[in-house]
mmCIF file of C-alpha atoms in Angstrom:
data_model
loop_
_atom_site.group_PDB
_atom_site.id
_atom_site.type_symbol
_atom_site.label_atom_id
_atom_site.label_comp_id
_atom_site.label_asym_id
_atom_site.label_seq_id
_atom_site.Cartn_x
_atom_site.Cartn_y
_atom_site.Cartn_z
ATOM 1 C CA MET A 1 -28.229 -69.830 -108.875
ATOM 2 C CA THR A 2 -25.660 -71.304 -106.230
ATOM 3 C CA LYS A 3 -25.735 -73.013 -102.997
ATOM 4 C CA ASP A 4 -23.556 -70.747 -101.725
ATOM 5 C CA LYS A 5 -25.354 -67.233 -103.594
ATOM 6 C CA ASN A 6 -28.531 -68.792 -102.300
ATOM 7 C CA ILE A 7 -27.081 -68.374 -98.790
ATOM 8 C CA HIS A 8 -25.585 -65.776 -98.692
ATOM 9 C CA THR A 9 -28.325 -63.523 -100.851
ATOM 10 C CA THR A 10 -31.251 -64.687 -97.455
ATOM 11 C CA PRO A 11 -31.574 -61.430 -95.506
ATOM 12 C CA GLU A 12 -31.353 -62.221 -91.995
ATOM 13 C CA PHE A 13 -28.343 -64.807 -92.637
ATOM 14 C CA GLY A 14 -26.031 -61.837 -92.020
ATOM 15 C CA VAL A 15 -23.829 -59.573 -93.443
ATOM 16 C CA ASP A 16 -20.180 -58.926 -95.402
ATOM 17 C CA SER A 17 -19.356 -55.453 -95.083
ATOM 18 C CA ARG A 18 -16.259 -55.287 -94.924
ATOM 19 C CA TYR A 19 -14.316 -52.742 -97.193
ATOM 20 C CA THR A 20 -12.122 -53.934 -99.903
ATOM 21 C CA SER A 21 -10.263 -51.464 -100.531
ATOM 22 C CA GLU A 22 -8.733 -48.341 -98.457
ATOM 23 C CA THR A 23 -9.330 -46.115 -101.925
ATOM 24 C CA VAL A 24 -13.421 -47.714 -101.613
ATOM 25 C CA TYR A 25 -13.417 -46.978 -98.010
ATOM 26 C CA GLN A 26 -12.228 -43.322 -98.785
ATOM 27 C CA SER A 27 -15.069 -42.400 -101.000
ATOM 28 C CA GLU A 28 -17.590 -44.408 -99.962
ATOM 29 C CA ALA A 29 -16.810 -42.634 -96.454
ATOM 30 C CA THR A 30 -16.784 -39.226 -98.141
ATOM 31 C CA ALA A 31 -20.459 -39.665 -99.897
ATOM 32 C CA LEU A 32 -21.993 -41.175 -97.028
ATOM 33 C CA MET A 33 -20.566 -38.061 -94.986
ATOM 34 C CA GLU A 34 -22.030 -35.320 -97.431
ATOM 35 C CA ALA A 35 -25.586 -37.386 -97.023
ATOM 36 C CA ARG A 36 -25.442 -37.018 -93.237
ATOM 37 C CA LEU A 37 -24.786 -33.766 -92.978
ATOM 38 C CA GLN A 38 -27.436 -32.678 -95.496
ATOM 39 C CA ARG A 39 -29.518 -34.643 -92.642
ATOM 40 C CA MET A 40 -27.993 -33.109 -90.070
ATOM 41 C CA LYS A 41 -29.650 -29.941 -90.570
ATOM 42 C CA GLY A 42 -33.131 -31.190 -90.586
ATOM 43 C CA LEU A 43 -32.695 -32.819 -86.619
ATOM 44 C CA SER A 44 -34.319 -30.726 -84.179
ATOM 45 C CA LYS A 45 -33.377 -29.402 -81.447
ATOM 46 C CA ASP A 46 -35.553 -31.585 -79.616
ATOM 47 C CA ASP A 47 -33.372 -34.691 -81.204
ATOM 48 C CA VAL A 48 -30.887 -33.785 -80.110
ATOM 49 C CA ILE A 49 -31.614 -34.106 -76.457
ATOM 50 C CA ARG A 50 -33.382 -36.993 -76.976
ATOM 51 C CA ALA A 51 -30.145 -38.743 -77.617
ATOM 52 C CA LYS A 52 -28.328 -36.807 -75.069
ATOM 53 C CA LEU A 53 -30.633 -38.267 -72.464
ATOM 54 C CA MET A 54 -30.033 -41.927 -73.916
ATOM 55 C CA GLN A 55 -26.168 -41.733 -73.660
ATOM 56 C CA LEU A 56 -26.956 -40.806 -70.504
ATOM 57 C CA LYS A 57 -28.918 -43.455 -69.691
ATOM 58 C CA LEU A 58 -26.261 -45.247 -71.201
ATOM 59 C CA LYS A 59 -23.334 -43.578 -69.525
ATOM 60 C CA MET A 60 -25.269 -44.741 -66.561
ATOM 61 C CA GLN A 61 -25.790 -47.867 -67.006
ATOM 62 C CA GLU A 62 -22.667 -48.581 -67.487
ATOM 63 C CA PHE A 63 -20.682 -47.451 -64.716
ATOM 64 C CA ILE A 64 -22.431 -49.502 -62.371
ATOM 65 C CA LYS A 65 -21.425 -52.073 -64.411
ATOM 66 C CA GLN A 66 -18.355 -51.827 -63.780
ATOM 67 C CA PRO A 67 -16.136 -53.587 -60.426
ATOM 68 C CA ILE A 68 -14.270 -50.605 -58.456
ATOM 69 C CA HIS A 69 -13.716 -47.358 -60.139
ATOM 70 C CA GLU A 70 -10.611 -44.658 -59.570
ATOM 71 C CA LYS A 71 -11.774 -42.164 -56.558
ATOM 72 C CA GLN A 72 -14.204 -39.499 -59.448
ATOM 73 C CA HIS A 73 -18.017 -38.288 -58.720
ATOM 74 C CA TYR A 74 -20.122 -39.683 -60.920
ATOM 75 C CA PHE A 75 -23.243 -39.008 -59.251
ATOM 76 C CA SER A 76 -22.498 -35.189 -60.039
ATOM 77 C CA ILE A 77 -21.288 -36.307 -63.318
ATOM 78 C CA PHE A 78 -24.245 -37.232 -65.027
ATOM 79 C CA LEU A 79 -26.653 -34.972 -62.963
ATOM 80 C CA GLN A 80 -25.197 -32.029 -64.159
ATOM 81 C CA GLN A 81 -25.153 -33.753 -67.624
ATOM 82 C CA TYR A 82 -28.474 -33.933 -67.122
ATOM 83 C CA ILE A 83 -29.826 -30.870 -65.672
ATOM 84 C CA ASP A 84 -27.230 -29.180 -68.461
ATOM 85 C CA THR A 85 -29.302 -31.182 -70.880
ATOM 86 C CA ILE A 86 -32.765 -30.463 -70.546
ATOM 87 C CA TYR A 87 -32.147 -26.835 -68.739
ATOM 88 C CA SER A 88 -31.013 -23.213 -69.775
ATOM 89 C CA LYS A 89 -30.301 -22.585 -66.724
ATOM 90 C CA ARG A 90 -29.145 -24.774 -63.147
ATOM 91 C CA THR A 91 -31.791 -22.084 -60.867
ATOM 92 C CA VAL A 92 -34.944 -23.357 -63.395
ATOM 93 C CA PHE A 93 -33.574 -26.883 -62.092
ATOM 94 C CA ALA A 94 -33.327 -26.202 -57.969
ATOM 95 C CA ASN A 95 -36.558 -24.572 -58.547
ATOM 96 C CA ASP A 96 -38.418 -27.107 -59.698
ATOM 97 C CA MET A 97 -36.532 -29.662 -57.487
ATOM 98 C CA GLY A 98 -37.628 -27.521 -54.387
ATOM 99 C CA ILE A 99 -34.193 -27.186 -53.335
ATOM 100 C CA THR A 100 -31.903 -23.196 -53.304
ATOM 101 C CA PRO A 101 -29.672 -23.461 -56.201
ATOM 102 C CA VAL A 102 -26.699 -22.830 -53.534
ATOM 103 C CA GLN A 103 -27.474 -26.309 -52.218
ATOM 104 C CA LEU A 104 -27.770 -27.781 -55.779
ATOM 105 C CA SER A 105 -24.485 -25.934 -56.959
ATOM 106 C CA GLN A 106 -22.954 -27.763 -53.134
ATOM 107 C CA ILE A 107 -24.001 -30.594 -54.540
ATOM 108 C CA ILE A 108 -23.243 -30.654 -57.843
ATOM 109 C CA ASN A 109 -19.852 -29.215 -56.779
ATOM 110 C CA ASN A 110 -19.143 -32.353 -54.216
ATOM 111 C CA HIS A 111 -19.189 -30.010 -50.954
ATOM 112 C CA ARG A 112 -22.842 -31.757 -50.186
ATOM 113 C CA THR A 113 -23.669 -34.992 -50.157
ATOM 114 C CA PRO A 114 -27.036 -35.852 -51.609
ATOM 115 C CA GLN A 115 -29.643 -36.235 -49.342
ATOM 116 C CA ASP A 116 -32.403 -39.413 -50.161
ATOM 117 C CA ASP A 117 -35.225 -36.794 -50.530
ATOM 118 C CA PHE A 118 -33.278 -35.246 -53.355
ATOM 119 C CA ILE A 119 -32.439 -37.981 -54.975
ATOM 120 C CA LEU A 120 -36.116 -39.570 -54.896
ATOM 121 C CA LYS A 121 -37.015 -36.396 -56.262
ATOM 122 C CA LEU A 122 -34.532 -36.445 -59.307
ATOM 123 C CA MET A 123 -36.110 -39.920 -59.763
ATOM 124 C CA ILE A 124 -39.359 -39.086 -59.956
ATOM 125 C CA HIS A 125 -38.388 -36.278 -61.898
ATOM 126 C CA SER A 126 -36.275 -38.441 -64.804
ATOM 127 C CA GLU A 127 -39.213 -40.708 -65.191
ATOM 128 C CA MET A 128 -41.459 -37.254 -66.254
ATOM 129 C CA ILE A 129 -38.861 -36.938 -68.574
ATOM 130 C CA PHE A 130 -37.745 -39.712 -69.831
ATOM 131 C CA LYS A 131 -40.758 -41.315 -70.622
ATOM 132 C CA ASP A 132 -41.088 -39.930 -73.822
ATOM 133 C CA VAL A 133 -37.136 -40.461 -75.044
ATOM 134 C CA CYS A 134 -36.897 -44.312 -74.093
ATOM 135 C CA ASP A 135 -37.222 -47.169 -71.157
ATOM 136 C CA PHE A 136 -35.651 -45.468 -67.751
ATOM 137 C CA GLN A 137 -35.956 -47.574 -64.586
ATOM 138 C CA LYS A 138 -35.815 -44.747 -61.908
ATOM 139 C CA GLU A 139 -33.955 -46.192 -59.489
ATOM 140 C CA LEU A 140 -30.616 -46.186 -61.524
ATOM 141 C CA TRP A 141 -30.125 -42.733 -59.967
ATOM 142 C CA TYR A 142 -30.151 -44.905 -56.560
ATOM 143 C CA GLN A 143 -27.549 -47.468 -57.803
ATOM 144 C CA VAL A 144 -24.985 -44.525 -59.638
ATOM 145 C CA TYR A 145 -24.620 -43.232 -56.327
ATOM 146 C CA SER A 146 -24.293 -46.238 -54.284
ATOM 147 C CA HIS A 147 -22.158 -47.683 -56.783
ATOM 148 C CA GLU A 148 -19.398 -44.981 -56.023
ATOM 149 C CA LYS A 149 -20.195 -45.059 -52.491
ATOM 150 C CA LEU A 150 -18.522 -48.686 -52.489
ATOM 151 C CA CYS A 151 -16.248 -47.840 -54.762
ATOM 152 C CA LYS A 152 -15.002 -44.913 -52.505
ATOM 153 C CA MET A 153 -15.125 -46.887 -49.515
ATOM 154 C CA MET A 154 -13.263 -50.162 -51.751
ATOM 155 C CA SER A 155 -10.264 -47.612 -52.731
ATOM 156 C CA THR A 156 -9.567 -45.715 -49.382
ATOM 157 C CA GLN A 157 -9.467 -49.399 -47.294
ATOM 158 C CA HIS A 158 -6.086 -47.768 -46.289
ATOM 159 C CA GLU A 159 -7.367 -45.302 -44.485
ATOM 160 C CA TRP A 160 -10.111 -46.255 -42.842
ATOM 161 C CA GLN A 161 -9.395 -50.052 -42.286
ATOM 162 C CA ALA A 162 -6.850 -50.296 -39.334
ATOM 163 C CA LYS A 163 -8.333 -47.625 -37.128
ATOM 164 C CA LEU A 164 -11.821 -49.323 -36.989
ATOM 165 C CA LYS A 165 -10.599 -52.622 -37.319
ATOM 166 C CA GLN A 166 -9.447 -52.158 -33.652
ATOM 167 C CA GLU A 167 -12.469 -51.267 -32.802
ATOM 168 C CA VAL A 168 -13.849 -54.096 -33.967
ATOM 169 C CA CYS A 169 -13.918 -58.195 -32.488
ATOM 170 C CA VAL A 170 -15.511 -61.206 -32.362
ATOM 171 C CA SER A 171 -16.695 -62.501 -29.208
ATOM 172 C CA GLU A 172 -17.837 -65.681 -30.362
ATOM 173 C CA PRO A 173 -15.613 -66.802 -33.045
ATOM 174 C CA ILE A 174 -17.139 -69.730 -35.288
ATOM 175 C CA ALA A 175 -14.226 -72.126 -33.886
ATOM 176 C CA LYS A 176 -16.201 -72.138 -30.646
ATOM 177 C CA TYR A 177 -19.349 -73.973 -32.093
ATOM 178 C CA GLU A 178 -17.147 -76.119 -34.707
ATOM 179 C CA LYS A 179 -16.203 -77.387 -30.792
ATOM 180 C CA LYS A 180 -19.609 -77.746 -29.331
ATOM 181 C CA ASP A 181 -20.695 -80.229 -32.430
ATOM 182 C CA LYS A 182 -17.930 -82.454 -32.283
ATOM 183 C CA MET B 1 -33.782 -57.244 -74.946
ATOM 184 C CA ILE B 2 -35.433 -60.524 -76.023
ATOM 185 C CA ILE B 3 -35.923 -62.835 -78.671
ATOM 186 C CA LYS B 4 -38.735 -64.911 -79.614
ATOM 187 C CA GLN B 5 -38.605 -69.143 -80.503
ATOM 188 C CA ILE B 6 -40.728 -69.205 -83.826
ATOM 189 C CA ALA B 7 -41.967 -72.978 -82.758
ATOM 190 C CA THR B 8 -43.787 -71.715 -79.310
ATOM 191 C CA GLY B 9 -43.376 -67.909 -79.244
ATOM 192 C CA ASN B 10 -42.150 -68.486 -76.311
ATOM 193 C CA LEU B 11 -39.850 -64.958 -75.089
ATOM 194 C CA HIS B 12 -36.204 -65.435 -74.163
ATOM 195 C CA ARG B 13 -33.638 -62.556 -72.522
ATOM 196 C CA VAL B 14 -30.555 -62.320 -74.035
ATOM 197 C CA GLN B 15 -26.894 -60.703 -73.774
ATOM 198 C CA ILE B 16 -24.847 -59.275 -75.978
ATOM 199 C CA THR B 17 -20.937 -59.912 -74.700
ATOM 200 C CA PRO B 18 -17.185 -59.463 -76.445
ATOM 201 C CA VAL B 19 -16.301 -63.306 -77.874
ATOM 202 C CA GLN B 20 -13.257 -64.313 -76.136
ATOM 203 C CA THR B 21 -9.593 -64.940 -77.449
ATOM 204 C CA ASN B 22 -10.230 -68.972 -76.720
ATOM 205 C CA GLU B 23 -14.439 -68.933 -77.961
ATOM 206 C CA TYR B 24 -12.772 -68.646 -82.163
ATOM 207 C CA GLN B 25 -11.883 -71.871 -81.229
ATOM 208 C CA LYS B 26 -15.845 -72.868 -81.921
ATOM 209 C CA ILE B 27 -16.898 -70.660 -83.976
ATOM 210 C CA THR B 28 -16.586 -72.419 -87.194
ATOM 211 C CA LYS B 29 -17.786 -71.265 -90.668
ATOM 212 C CA ALA B 30 -19.787 -73.965 -91.167
ATOM 213 C CA ARG B 31 -22.063 -72.346 -88.308
ATOM 214 C CA TYR B 32 -21.508 -68.996 -88.212
ATOM 215 C CA PHE B 33 -20.832 -68.469 -92.828
ATOM 216 C CA PHE B 34 -17.519 -66.378 -92.458
ATOM 217 C CA ASN B 35 -14.332 -66.483 -90.693
ATOM 218 C CA TRP B 36 -14.726 -65.299 -87.905
ATOM 219 C CA LYS B 37 -10.812 -65.266 -86.420
ATOM 220 C CA THR B 38 -9.732 -62.580 -89.221
ATOM 221 C CA GLU B 39 -11.869 -60.466 -86.706
ATOM 222 C CA LYS B 40 -10.291 -60.663 -83.781
ATOM 223 C CA LYS B 41 -8.186 -57.197 -83.794
ATOM 224 C CA TYR B 42 -12.203 -55.883 -83.937
ATOM 225 C CA GLU B 43 -14.695 -55.580 -81.689
ATOM 226 C CA VAL B 44 -16.932 -58.796 -81.896
ATOM 227 C CA TYR B 45 -19.644 -59.731 -79.881
ATOM 228 C CA LYS B 46 -21.269 -62.658 -79.798
ATOM 229 C CA LEU B 47 -24.935 -63.393 -78.462
ATOM 230 C CA CYS B 48 -26.533 -65.912 -76.333
ATOM 231 C CA MET B 49 -29.195 -66.258 -73.910
ATOM 232 C CA VAL B 50 -28.859 -65.478 -70.550
ATOM 233 C CA ASP B 51 -29.184 -68.512 -69.172
ATOM 234 C CA SER B 52 -26.902 -70.723 -72.076
ATOM 235 C CA SER B 53 -23.284 -70.612 -73.471
ATOM 236 C CA GLU B 54 -24.455 -71.557 -77.097
ATOM 237 C CA ILE B 55 -24.299 -68.603 -79.493
ATOM 238 C CA LEU B 56 -27.527 -67.516 -81.175
ATOM 239 C CA GLY B 57 -25.481 -65.042 -83.672
ATOM 240 C CA LEU B 58 -22.323 -62.704 -83.703
ATOM 241 C CA ILE B 59 -21.305 -58.772 -85.046
ATOM 242 C CA SER B 60 -18.108 -56.728 -85.509
ATOM 243 C CA LEU B 61 -18.111 -53.402 -85.206
ATOM 244 C CA GLN B 62 -15.841 -50.650 -86.088
ATOM 245 C CA ARG B 63 -15.367 -47.468 -84.242
ATOM 246 C CA ILE B 64 -14.448 -44.791 -86.557
ATOM 247 C CA PRO B 65 -14.775 -41.567 -84.493
ATOM 248 C CA ASN B 66 -13.206 -39.135 -86.889
ATOM 249 C CA GLU B 67 -16.649 -39.753 -88.631
ATOM 250 C CA TRP B 68 -19.140 -40.726 -85.135
ATOM 251 C CA ARG B 69 -19.693 -43.960 -86.880
ATOM 252 C CA VAL B 70 -19.892 -47.112 -86.267
ATOM 253 C CA HIS B 71 -19.014 -49.793 -89.003
ATOM 254 C CA ILE B 72 -20.924 -53.269 -89.060
ATOM 255 C CA ARG B 73 -18.206 -55.247 -90.635
ATOM 256 C CA LEU B 74 -19.481 -58.802 -90.248
ATOM 257 C CA LEU B 75 -23.106 -59.184 -88.701
ATOM 258 C CA THR B 76 -24.635 -63.278 -88.633
ATOM 259 C CA VAL B 77 -26.481 -65.723 -87.225
ATOM 260 C CA SER B 78 -26.288 -69.353 -86.587
ATOM 261 C CA VAL B 79 -27.479 -71.884 -89.319
ATOM 262 C CA GLU B 80 -30.213 -73.042 -87.515
ATOM 263 C CA ASN B 81 -31.702 -69.621 -86.921
ATOM 264 C CA LYS B 82 -31.333 -68.673 -90.738
ATOM 265 C CA GLY B 83 -34.236 -68.246 -93.324
ATOM 266 C CA LYS B 84 -37.288 -69.672 -93.242
ATOM 267 C CA ASN B 85 -36.809 -72.335 -90.609
ATOM 268 C CA LYS B 86 -34.977 -70.794 -88.245
ATOM 269 C CA ALA B 87 -35.712 -71.409 -84.830
ATOM 270 C CA PHE B 88 -35.006 -67.723 -83.318
ATOM 271 C CA GLU B 89 -36.614 -64.623 -83.934
ATOM 272 C CA GLY B 90 -35.034 -61.047 -83.450
ATOM 273 C CA ILE B 91 -31.523 -61.619 -83.647
ATOM 274 C CA ALA B 92 -29.787 -59.818 -86.283
ATOM 275 C CA GLY B 93 -32.182 -56.594 -84.955
ATOM 276 C CA ASN B 94 -30.793 -57.210 -81.419
ATOM 277 C CA LEU B 95 -26.653 -57.837 -82.918
ATOM 278 C CA ILE B 96 -27.627 -53.899 -84.840
ATOM 279 C CA THR B 97 -29.103 -52.600 -82.001
ATOM 280 C CA HIS B 98 -26.555 -53.558 -80.037
ATOM 281 C CA ALA B 99 -24.209 -51.415 -82.071
ATOM 282 C CA ALA B 100 -26.748 -48.300 -82.945
ATOM 283 C CA LYS B 101 -25.616 -47.973 -78.602
ATOM 284 C CA ILE B 102 -22.406 -48.253 -79.058
ATOM 285 C CA ALA B 103 -23.194 -44.684 -81.275
ATOM 286 C CA ILE B 104 -24.397 -42.757 -78.766
ATOM 287 C CA LEU B 105 -23.074 -43.660 -75.724
ATOM 288 C CA GLU B 106 -19.796 -41.774 -78.167
ATOM 289 C CA TYR B 107 -21.342 -39.902 -79.915
ATOM 290 C CA ALA B 108 -25.047 -39.010 -78.795
ATOM 291 C CA ALA B 109 -26.801 -37.277 -81.868
ATOM 292 C CA LEU B 110 -23.867 -37.367 -84.326
ATOM 293 C CA ALA B 111 -24.254 -41.226 -83.542
ATOM 294 C CA CYS B 112 -24.577 -43.433 -86.812
ATOM 295 C CA VAL B 113 -24.821 -47.536 -88.033
ATOM 296 C CA SER B 114 -23.874 -47.886 -91.352
ATOM 297 C CA LEU B 115 -23.233 -51.721 -92.986
ATOM 298 C CA ARG B 116 -22.928 -51.891 -97.074
ATOM 299 C CA PRO B 117 -24.981 -55.060 -97.993
ATOM 300 C CA LYS B 118 -25.418 -56.918 -101.176
ATOM 301 C CA THR B 119 -28.121 -54.661 -103.293
ATOM 302 C CA GLU B 120 -29.914 -57.904 -103.218
ATOM 303 C CA ILE B 121 -30.556 -57.927 -99.451
ATOM 304 C CA ALA B 122 -30.621 -54.276 -99.158
ATOM 305 C CA LYS B 123 -34.192 -53.884 -99.214
ATOM 306 C CA HIS B 124 -34.311 -56.031 -95.987
ATOM 307 C CA TYR B 125 -32.439 -54.283 -94.194
ATOM 308 C CA ILE B 126 -33.907 -50.591 -95.170
ATOM 309 C CA ASN B 127 -37.544 -51.936 -94.685
ATOM 310 C CA THR B 128 -36.747 -53.635 -91.790
ATOM 311 C CA TYR B 129 -34.600 -51.692 -89.426
ATOM 312 C CA ASN B 130 -34.998 -48.235 -91.341
ATOM 313 C CA PHE B 131 -31.177 -47.389 -92.469
ATOM 314 C CA MET B 132 -31.133 -45.370 -95.243
ATOM 315 C CA ALA B 133 -29.164 -45.422 -98.452
ATOM 316 C CA THR B 134 -26.392 -43.742 -99.643
ATOM 317 C CA GLY B 135 -24.728 -45.193 -102.568
ATOM 318 C CA LEU B 136 -23.936 -48.941 -101.602
ATOM 319 C CA THR B 137 -23.820 -48.136 -98.087
ATOM 320 C CA LEU B 138 -26.845 -48.192 -95.166
ATOM 321 C CA SER B 139 -26.473 -46.149 -92.515
ATOM 322 C CA ILE B 140 -29.477 -45.503 -89.213
ATOM 323 C CA GLU B 141 -28.839 -41.887 -87.693
ATOM 324 C CA MET B 142 -30.715 -39.257 -85.211
ATOM 325 C CA PRO B 143 -34.106 -40.130 -84.811
ATOM 326 C CA GLU B 144 -34.467 -43.264 -86.514
ATOM 327 C CA ILE B 145 -31.255 -45.378 -84.148
ATOM 328 C CA ILE B 146 -33.441 -44.039 -81.158
ATOM 329 C CA ASN B 147 -36.709 -45.560 -82.646
ATOM 330 C CA LEU B 148 -34.480 -48.656 -83.248
ATOM 331 C CA ILE B 149 -32.609 -48.959 -79.866
ATOM 332 C CA ASN B 150 -36.520 -48.760 -78.313
ATOM 333 C CA ARG B 151 -38.160 -51.393 -80.731
ATOM 334 C CA PHE B 152 -35.526 -53.307 -79.350
ATOM 335 C CA ASP B 153 -33.732 -52.960 -75.897
ATOM 336 C CA HIS B 154 -36.521 -52.944 -72.740
ATOM 337 C CA ASP B 155 -34.596 -51.993 -69.513
ATOM 338 C CA GLU B 156 -35.384 -54.788 -67.237
ATOM 339 C CA GLY B 157 -37.460 -54.058 -64.399
#
């Protein structure tokens, strides 16, 4: 066995999985897809829910890492996805959260700002749901909400800055202290 | 995500981020076994400890949306982390998990991560990460893919 061959048969050194030709790719892809479709038939409803919840968590984590987004209501989008993954009817979720279906509908459709109380309950709810799926930092909901708020504020600066600037002044500018020090 | 320093048993937090164009210069074949410059048009990620810029492992990925699949094109650890005398444990596992997270993020329950190692080492990937074999291709799908993520990826508390 050559030295080079030794390297390439050491498992943890890595893998070169590049397809050598389009023909090889096509034939292997077809066989893999057929096998996967067979295996997918055995997936349980719970497996699908777990995958969707994991996907939701990863989406939320991606969102809070992004700098400033366009104006979009990510909190309510993620909330809808969360509810629709677990519940067949949103009214049941509203009941579980101790709010009315109308209140929930208003939050989802961005006609009502979610109150702290709602977000705290959502954190508790998520903790119960995710415990059998994956690690989930319950504060992620608050982080999404705050990040969305920040994005909204920063992307609408032109609307509020000029007006509010007139109401703000600095009575004791830093220059004053600089003079004192001298 | 964490890796274990074999000599001390200490755990170190790592991060996986995209390789920047100007970094390919230092990614040599001598340290990382392949010519990584040819992978520039794909998604290439590096694994480093959070407080270091030293690249401990690399992965090149191809998303294949019409098959709900993320294919691992190339995967490697740095020369110091190969074989019995490796410095850290868990580099390859974390990189594969990164591919798994992308697959779940994109395709949820349909997600699949594939690779096609040489026959001699296929068994290692089947035994260590629960890949399944279809001809020469190994793949990990639901529910094993979630178990893999849960094994290597822990939210920072």
